[in-house]
mmCIF file of C-alpha atoms in Angstrom:
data_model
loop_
_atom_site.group_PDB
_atom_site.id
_atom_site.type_symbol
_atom_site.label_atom_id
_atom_site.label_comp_id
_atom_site.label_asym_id
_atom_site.label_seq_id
_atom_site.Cartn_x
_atom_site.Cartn_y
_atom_site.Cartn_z
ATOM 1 C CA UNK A 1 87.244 106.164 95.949
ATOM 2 C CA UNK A 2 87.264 105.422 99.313
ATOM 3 C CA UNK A 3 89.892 102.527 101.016
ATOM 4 C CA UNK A 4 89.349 99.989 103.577
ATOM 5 C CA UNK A 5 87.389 101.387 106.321
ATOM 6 C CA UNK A 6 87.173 99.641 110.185
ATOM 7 C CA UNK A 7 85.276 100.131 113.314
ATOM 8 C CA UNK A 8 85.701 100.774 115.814
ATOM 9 C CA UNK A 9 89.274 102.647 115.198
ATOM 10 C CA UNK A 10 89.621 101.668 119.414
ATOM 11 C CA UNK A 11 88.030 99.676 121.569
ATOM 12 C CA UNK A 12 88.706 98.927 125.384
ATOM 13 C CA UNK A 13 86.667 96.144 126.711
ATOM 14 C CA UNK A 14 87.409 93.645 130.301
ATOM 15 C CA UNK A 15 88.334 90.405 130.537
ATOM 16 C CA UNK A 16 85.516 87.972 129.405
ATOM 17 C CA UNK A 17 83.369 90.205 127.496
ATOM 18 C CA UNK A 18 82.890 89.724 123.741
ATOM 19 C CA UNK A 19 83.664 92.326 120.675
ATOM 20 C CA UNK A 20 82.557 92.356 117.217
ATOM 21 C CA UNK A 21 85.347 94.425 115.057
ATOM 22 C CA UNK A 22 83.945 95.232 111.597
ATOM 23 C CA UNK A 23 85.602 95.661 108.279
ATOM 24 C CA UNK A 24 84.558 97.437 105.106
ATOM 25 C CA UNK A 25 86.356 96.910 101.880
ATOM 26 C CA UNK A 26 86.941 98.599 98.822
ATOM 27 C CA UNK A 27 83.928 98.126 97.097
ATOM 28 C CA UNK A 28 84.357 95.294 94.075
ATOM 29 C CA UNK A 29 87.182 93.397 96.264
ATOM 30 C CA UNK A 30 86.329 89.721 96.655
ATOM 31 C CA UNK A 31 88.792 88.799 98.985
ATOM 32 C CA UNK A 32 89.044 90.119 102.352
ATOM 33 C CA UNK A 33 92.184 89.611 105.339
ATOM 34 C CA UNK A 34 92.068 89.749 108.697
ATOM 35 C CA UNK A 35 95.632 90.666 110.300
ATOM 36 C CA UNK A 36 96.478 91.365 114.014
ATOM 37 C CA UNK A 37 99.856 92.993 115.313
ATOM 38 C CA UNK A 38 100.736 92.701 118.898
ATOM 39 C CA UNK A 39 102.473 95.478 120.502
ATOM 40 C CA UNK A 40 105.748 95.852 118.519
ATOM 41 C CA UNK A 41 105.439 93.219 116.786
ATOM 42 C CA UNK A 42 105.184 91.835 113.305
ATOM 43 C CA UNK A 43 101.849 91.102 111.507
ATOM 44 C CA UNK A 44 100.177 87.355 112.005
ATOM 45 C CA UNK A 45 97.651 86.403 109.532
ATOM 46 C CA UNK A 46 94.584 85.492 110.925
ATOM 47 C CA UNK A 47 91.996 84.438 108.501
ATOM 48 C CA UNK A 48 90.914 85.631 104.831
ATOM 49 C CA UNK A 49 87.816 85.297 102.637
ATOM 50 C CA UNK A 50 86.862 84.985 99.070
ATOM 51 C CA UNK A 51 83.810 85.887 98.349
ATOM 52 C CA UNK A 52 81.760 84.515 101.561
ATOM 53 C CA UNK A 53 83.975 81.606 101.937
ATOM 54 C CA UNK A 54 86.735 81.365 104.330
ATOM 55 C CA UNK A 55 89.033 78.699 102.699
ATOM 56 C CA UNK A 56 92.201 79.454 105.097
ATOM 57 C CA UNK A 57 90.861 79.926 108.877
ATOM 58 C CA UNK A 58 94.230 78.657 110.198
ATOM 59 C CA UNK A 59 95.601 81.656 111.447
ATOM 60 C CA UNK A 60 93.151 81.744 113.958
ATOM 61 C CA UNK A 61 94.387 81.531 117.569
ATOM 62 C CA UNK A 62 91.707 79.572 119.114
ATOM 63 C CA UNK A 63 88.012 78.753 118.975
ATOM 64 C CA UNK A 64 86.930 82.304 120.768
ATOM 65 C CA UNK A 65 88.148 83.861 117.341
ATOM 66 C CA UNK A 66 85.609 84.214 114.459
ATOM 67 C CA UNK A 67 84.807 86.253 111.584
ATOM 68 C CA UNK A 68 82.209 86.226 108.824
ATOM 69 C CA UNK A 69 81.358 87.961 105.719
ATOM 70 C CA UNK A 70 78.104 88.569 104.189
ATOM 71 C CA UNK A 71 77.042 89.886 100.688
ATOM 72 C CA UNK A 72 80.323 89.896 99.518
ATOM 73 C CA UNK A 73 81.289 92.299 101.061
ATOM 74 C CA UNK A 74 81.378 93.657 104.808
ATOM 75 C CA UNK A 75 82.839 91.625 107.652
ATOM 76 C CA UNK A 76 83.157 90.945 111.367
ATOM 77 C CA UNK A 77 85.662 89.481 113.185
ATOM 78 C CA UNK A 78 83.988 88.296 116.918
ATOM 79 C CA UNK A 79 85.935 87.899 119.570
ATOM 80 C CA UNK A 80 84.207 85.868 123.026
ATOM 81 C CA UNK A 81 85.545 85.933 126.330
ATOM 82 C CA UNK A 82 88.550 87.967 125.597
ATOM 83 C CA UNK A 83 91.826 87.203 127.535
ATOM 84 C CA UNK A 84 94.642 90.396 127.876
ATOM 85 C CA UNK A 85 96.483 88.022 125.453
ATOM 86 C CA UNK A 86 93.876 89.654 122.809
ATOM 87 C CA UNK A 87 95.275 93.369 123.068
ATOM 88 C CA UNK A 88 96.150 94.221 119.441
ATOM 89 C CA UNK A 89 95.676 95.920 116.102
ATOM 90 C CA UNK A 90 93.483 93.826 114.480
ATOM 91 C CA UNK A 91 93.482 94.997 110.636
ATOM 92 C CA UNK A 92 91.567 94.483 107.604
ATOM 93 C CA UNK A 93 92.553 94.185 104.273
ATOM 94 C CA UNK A 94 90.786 93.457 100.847
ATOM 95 C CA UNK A 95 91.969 92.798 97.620
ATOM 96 C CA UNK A 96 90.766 92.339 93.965
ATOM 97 C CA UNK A 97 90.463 88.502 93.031
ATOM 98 C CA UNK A 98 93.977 87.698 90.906
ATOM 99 C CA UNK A 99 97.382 87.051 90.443
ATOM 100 C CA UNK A 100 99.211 89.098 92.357
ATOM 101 C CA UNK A 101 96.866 91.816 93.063
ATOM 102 C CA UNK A 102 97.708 94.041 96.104
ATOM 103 C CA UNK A 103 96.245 93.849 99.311
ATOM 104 C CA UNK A 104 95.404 97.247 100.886
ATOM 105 C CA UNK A 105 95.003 97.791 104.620
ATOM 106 C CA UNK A 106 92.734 99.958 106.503
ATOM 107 C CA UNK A 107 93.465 102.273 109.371
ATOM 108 C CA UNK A 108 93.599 98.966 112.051
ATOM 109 C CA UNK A 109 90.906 98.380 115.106
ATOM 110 C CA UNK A 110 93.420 99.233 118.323
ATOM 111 C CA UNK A 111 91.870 96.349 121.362
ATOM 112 C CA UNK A 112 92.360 96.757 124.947
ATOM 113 C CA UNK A 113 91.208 94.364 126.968
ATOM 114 C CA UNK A 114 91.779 95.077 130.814
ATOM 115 C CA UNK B 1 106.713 80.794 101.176
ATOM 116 C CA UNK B 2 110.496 81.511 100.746
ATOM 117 C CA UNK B 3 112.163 83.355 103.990
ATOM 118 C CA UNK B 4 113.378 86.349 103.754
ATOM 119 C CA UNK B 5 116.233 88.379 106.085
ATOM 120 C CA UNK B 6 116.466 91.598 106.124
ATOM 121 C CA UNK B 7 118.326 94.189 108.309
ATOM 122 C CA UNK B 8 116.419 94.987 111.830
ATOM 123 C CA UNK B 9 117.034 98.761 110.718
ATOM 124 C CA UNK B 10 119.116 101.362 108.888
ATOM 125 C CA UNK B 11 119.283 105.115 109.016
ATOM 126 C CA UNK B 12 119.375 107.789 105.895
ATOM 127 C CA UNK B 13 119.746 111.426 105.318
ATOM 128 C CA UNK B 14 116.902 113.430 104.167
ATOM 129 C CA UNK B 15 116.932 113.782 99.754
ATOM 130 C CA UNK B 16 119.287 110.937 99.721
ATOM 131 C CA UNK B 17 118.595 107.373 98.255
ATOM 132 C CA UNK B 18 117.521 105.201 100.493
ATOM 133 C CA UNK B 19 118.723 101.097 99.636
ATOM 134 C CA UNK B 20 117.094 98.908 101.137
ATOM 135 C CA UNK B 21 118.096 94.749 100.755
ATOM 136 C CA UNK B 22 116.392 91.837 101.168
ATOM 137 C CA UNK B 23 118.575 88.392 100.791
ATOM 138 C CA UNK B 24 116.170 85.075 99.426
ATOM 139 C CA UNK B 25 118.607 82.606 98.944
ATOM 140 C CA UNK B 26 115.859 79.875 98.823
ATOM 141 C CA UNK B 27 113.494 81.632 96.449
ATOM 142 C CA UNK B 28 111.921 79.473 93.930
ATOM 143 C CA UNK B 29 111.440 79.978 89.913
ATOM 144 C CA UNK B 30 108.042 81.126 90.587
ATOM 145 C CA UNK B 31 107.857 83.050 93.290
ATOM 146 C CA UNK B 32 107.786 87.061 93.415
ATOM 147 C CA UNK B 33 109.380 89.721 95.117
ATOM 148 C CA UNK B 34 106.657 91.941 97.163
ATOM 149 C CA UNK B 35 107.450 95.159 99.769
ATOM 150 C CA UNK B 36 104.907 96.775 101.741
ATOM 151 C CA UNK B 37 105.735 99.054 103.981
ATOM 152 C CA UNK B 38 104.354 100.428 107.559
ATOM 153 C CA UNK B 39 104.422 103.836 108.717
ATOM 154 C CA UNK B 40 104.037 104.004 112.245
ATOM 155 C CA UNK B 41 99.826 104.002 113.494
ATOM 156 C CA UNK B 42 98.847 103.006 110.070
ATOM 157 C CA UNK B 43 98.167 99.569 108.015
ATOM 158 C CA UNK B 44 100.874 98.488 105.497
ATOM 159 C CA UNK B 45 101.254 100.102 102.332
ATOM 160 C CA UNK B 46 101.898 98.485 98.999
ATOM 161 C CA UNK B 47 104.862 99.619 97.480
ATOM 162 C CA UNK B 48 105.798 96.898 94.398
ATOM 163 C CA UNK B 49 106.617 94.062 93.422
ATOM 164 C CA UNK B 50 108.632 91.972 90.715
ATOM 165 C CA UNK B 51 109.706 88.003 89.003
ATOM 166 C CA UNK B 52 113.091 88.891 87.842
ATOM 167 C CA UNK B 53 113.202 92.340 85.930
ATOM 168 C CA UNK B 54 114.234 95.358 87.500
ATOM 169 C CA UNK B 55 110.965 97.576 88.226
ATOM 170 C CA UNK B 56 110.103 101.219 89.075
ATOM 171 C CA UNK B 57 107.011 102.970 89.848
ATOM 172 C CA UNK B 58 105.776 106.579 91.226
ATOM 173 C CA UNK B 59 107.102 105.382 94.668
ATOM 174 C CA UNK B 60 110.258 103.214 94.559
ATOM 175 C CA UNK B 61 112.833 101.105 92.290
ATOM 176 C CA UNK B 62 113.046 97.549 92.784
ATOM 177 C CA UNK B 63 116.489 96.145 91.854
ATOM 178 C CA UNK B 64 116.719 92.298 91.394
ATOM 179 C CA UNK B 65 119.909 90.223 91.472
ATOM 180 C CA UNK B 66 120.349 87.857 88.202
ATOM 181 C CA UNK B 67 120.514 84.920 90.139
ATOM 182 C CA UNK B 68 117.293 86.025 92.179
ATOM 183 C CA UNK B 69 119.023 85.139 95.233
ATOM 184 C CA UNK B 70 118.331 89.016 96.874
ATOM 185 C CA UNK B 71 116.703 92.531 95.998
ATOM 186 C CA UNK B 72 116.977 95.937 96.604
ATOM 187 C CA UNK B 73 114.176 98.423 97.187
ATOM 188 C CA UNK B 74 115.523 101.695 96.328
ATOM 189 C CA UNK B 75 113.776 104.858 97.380
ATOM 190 C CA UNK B 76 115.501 107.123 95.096
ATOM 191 C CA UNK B 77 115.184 110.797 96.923
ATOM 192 C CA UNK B 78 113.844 109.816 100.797
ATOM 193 C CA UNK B 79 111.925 111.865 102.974
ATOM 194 C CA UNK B 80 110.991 112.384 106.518
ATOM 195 C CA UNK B 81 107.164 110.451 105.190
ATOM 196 C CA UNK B 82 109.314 107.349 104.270
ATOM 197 C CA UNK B 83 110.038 106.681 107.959
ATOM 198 C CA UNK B 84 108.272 103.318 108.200
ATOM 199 C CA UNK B 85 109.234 99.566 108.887
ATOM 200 C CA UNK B 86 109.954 98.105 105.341
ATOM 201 C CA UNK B 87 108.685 94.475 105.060
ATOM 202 C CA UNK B 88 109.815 92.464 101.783
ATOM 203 C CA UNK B 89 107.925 88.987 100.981
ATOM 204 C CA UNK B 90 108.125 86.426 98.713
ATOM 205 C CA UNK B 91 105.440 84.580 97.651
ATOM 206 C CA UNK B 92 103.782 82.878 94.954
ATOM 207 C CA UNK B 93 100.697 84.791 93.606
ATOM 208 C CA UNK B 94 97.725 82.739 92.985
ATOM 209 C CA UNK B 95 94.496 83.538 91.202
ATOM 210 C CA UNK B 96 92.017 84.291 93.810
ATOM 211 C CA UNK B 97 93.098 85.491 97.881
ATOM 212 C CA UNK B 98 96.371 84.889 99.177
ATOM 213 C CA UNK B 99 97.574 85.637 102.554
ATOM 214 C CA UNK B 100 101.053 87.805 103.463
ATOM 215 C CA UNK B 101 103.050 86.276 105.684
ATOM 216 C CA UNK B 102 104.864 89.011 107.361
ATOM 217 C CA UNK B 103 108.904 88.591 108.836
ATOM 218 C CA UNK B 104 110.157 91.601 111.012
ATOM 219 C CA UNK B 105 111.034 93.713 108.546
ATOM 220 C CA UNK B 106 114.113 97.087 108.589
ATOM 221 C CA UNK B 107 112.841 99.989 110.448
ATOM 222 C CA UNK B 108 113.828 102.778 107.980
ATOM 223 C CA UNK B 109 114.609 105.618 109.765
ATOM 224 C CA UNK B 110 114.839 109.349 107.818
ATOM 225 C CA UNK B 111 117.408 112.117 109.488
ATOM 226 C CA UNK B 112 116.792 115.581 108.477
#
């Protein structure tokens, strides 16, 4: 079946403008990560969801950084007034709902913000 | 989550083994032993995980010390694909979603 998908695979946007990065997991996974990994760097966790709910938002860098998930299933990460700071991989995981279960990644959203 | 060290890289001849360690010297009775790993463009890749027993799939060997204290991920016959940064985490798994919390991980490095 198919894996995590994400669009756009790049985006280049300028300073101050807003971007909407969208995730779609494997279909049946109820939870669903949002990663970002600055230029050779390691991953930081930004924010996961089970089901709809996003019980752990901590990982979030500040308050232009959101993300919501409908249905169950796809999700968008939104990022307003975006700062060079921003320029990342911003990936997407899901998982199925249990102990232990592995998380698999999609292909990453590559941000450029000038 | 327990920290883990592990070296920044290593180097390993094509068809050869590849060991990989990971020391977690403040691991907990209940925590597991994950590795992903990260070939270069991509997301990271599950590889396996383990408690305390010694476990092998279709991709690697994980090797366990009795005292739980460190691991080894071995890759038993390496290949120019295996070039990736290796990350190994310990966690806790938890019914429900759980987030990895990634350290720098050994950039594994192939040699034909």
């Amino acid at each position: 079946g198919a894996g995590v998908s994400q669009s756009p695979s790049n985006k280049v946007t300028e300073k101050g403008k807003d971007v909407e990065l969208r995730c779609d997991p494997i279909s049946g996974h109820t939870a669903l990560y949002w990663y970002r990994q600055s230029l050779g760097q390691g991953l930081e966790f930004l924010i996961y969801f089970q089901g709809n709910s996003a019980p752990d938002k901590s990982g979030l860098p500040s308050d232009r950084f959101s993300a919501e998930r409908t249905g169950g299933s796809v999700s968008t990460l939104t990022i307003q007034r975006t700062q060079q700071e921003d320029s990342a991989v911003y990936l997407c995981a899901s998982s199925l709902s249990g102990h232990g279960n592995e998380q698999f990644f999609g292909p990453g959203t590559r941000l450029t913000v000038l | 989550d327990a920290k883990t060290t592990q070296p920044t890289s290593m180097d390993c001849a094509e068809g050869r083994a590849a060991n990989l360690p990971c020391n977690h010297s403040t691991i907990s009775g209940n925590e597991y032993v994950y590795w992903y790993r990260q070939i270069h463009s991509q997301g990271p890749q599950y590889i396996i995980h383990g408690l305390k027993n010694n476990e092998t799939n279709e991709m690697a060997s994980l090797i366990i010390t009795e005292d739980r204290k460190s691991s080894t991920l071995i890759l038993p016959h390496a290949t120019l694909r295996d070039t990736a940064v290796y990350y190994c985490i310990v966690r806790v798994p938890v019914q429900g979603a759980q987030k990895l919390v990634f350290g720098q991980g050994t950039r594994l490095t192939i040699n034909p």
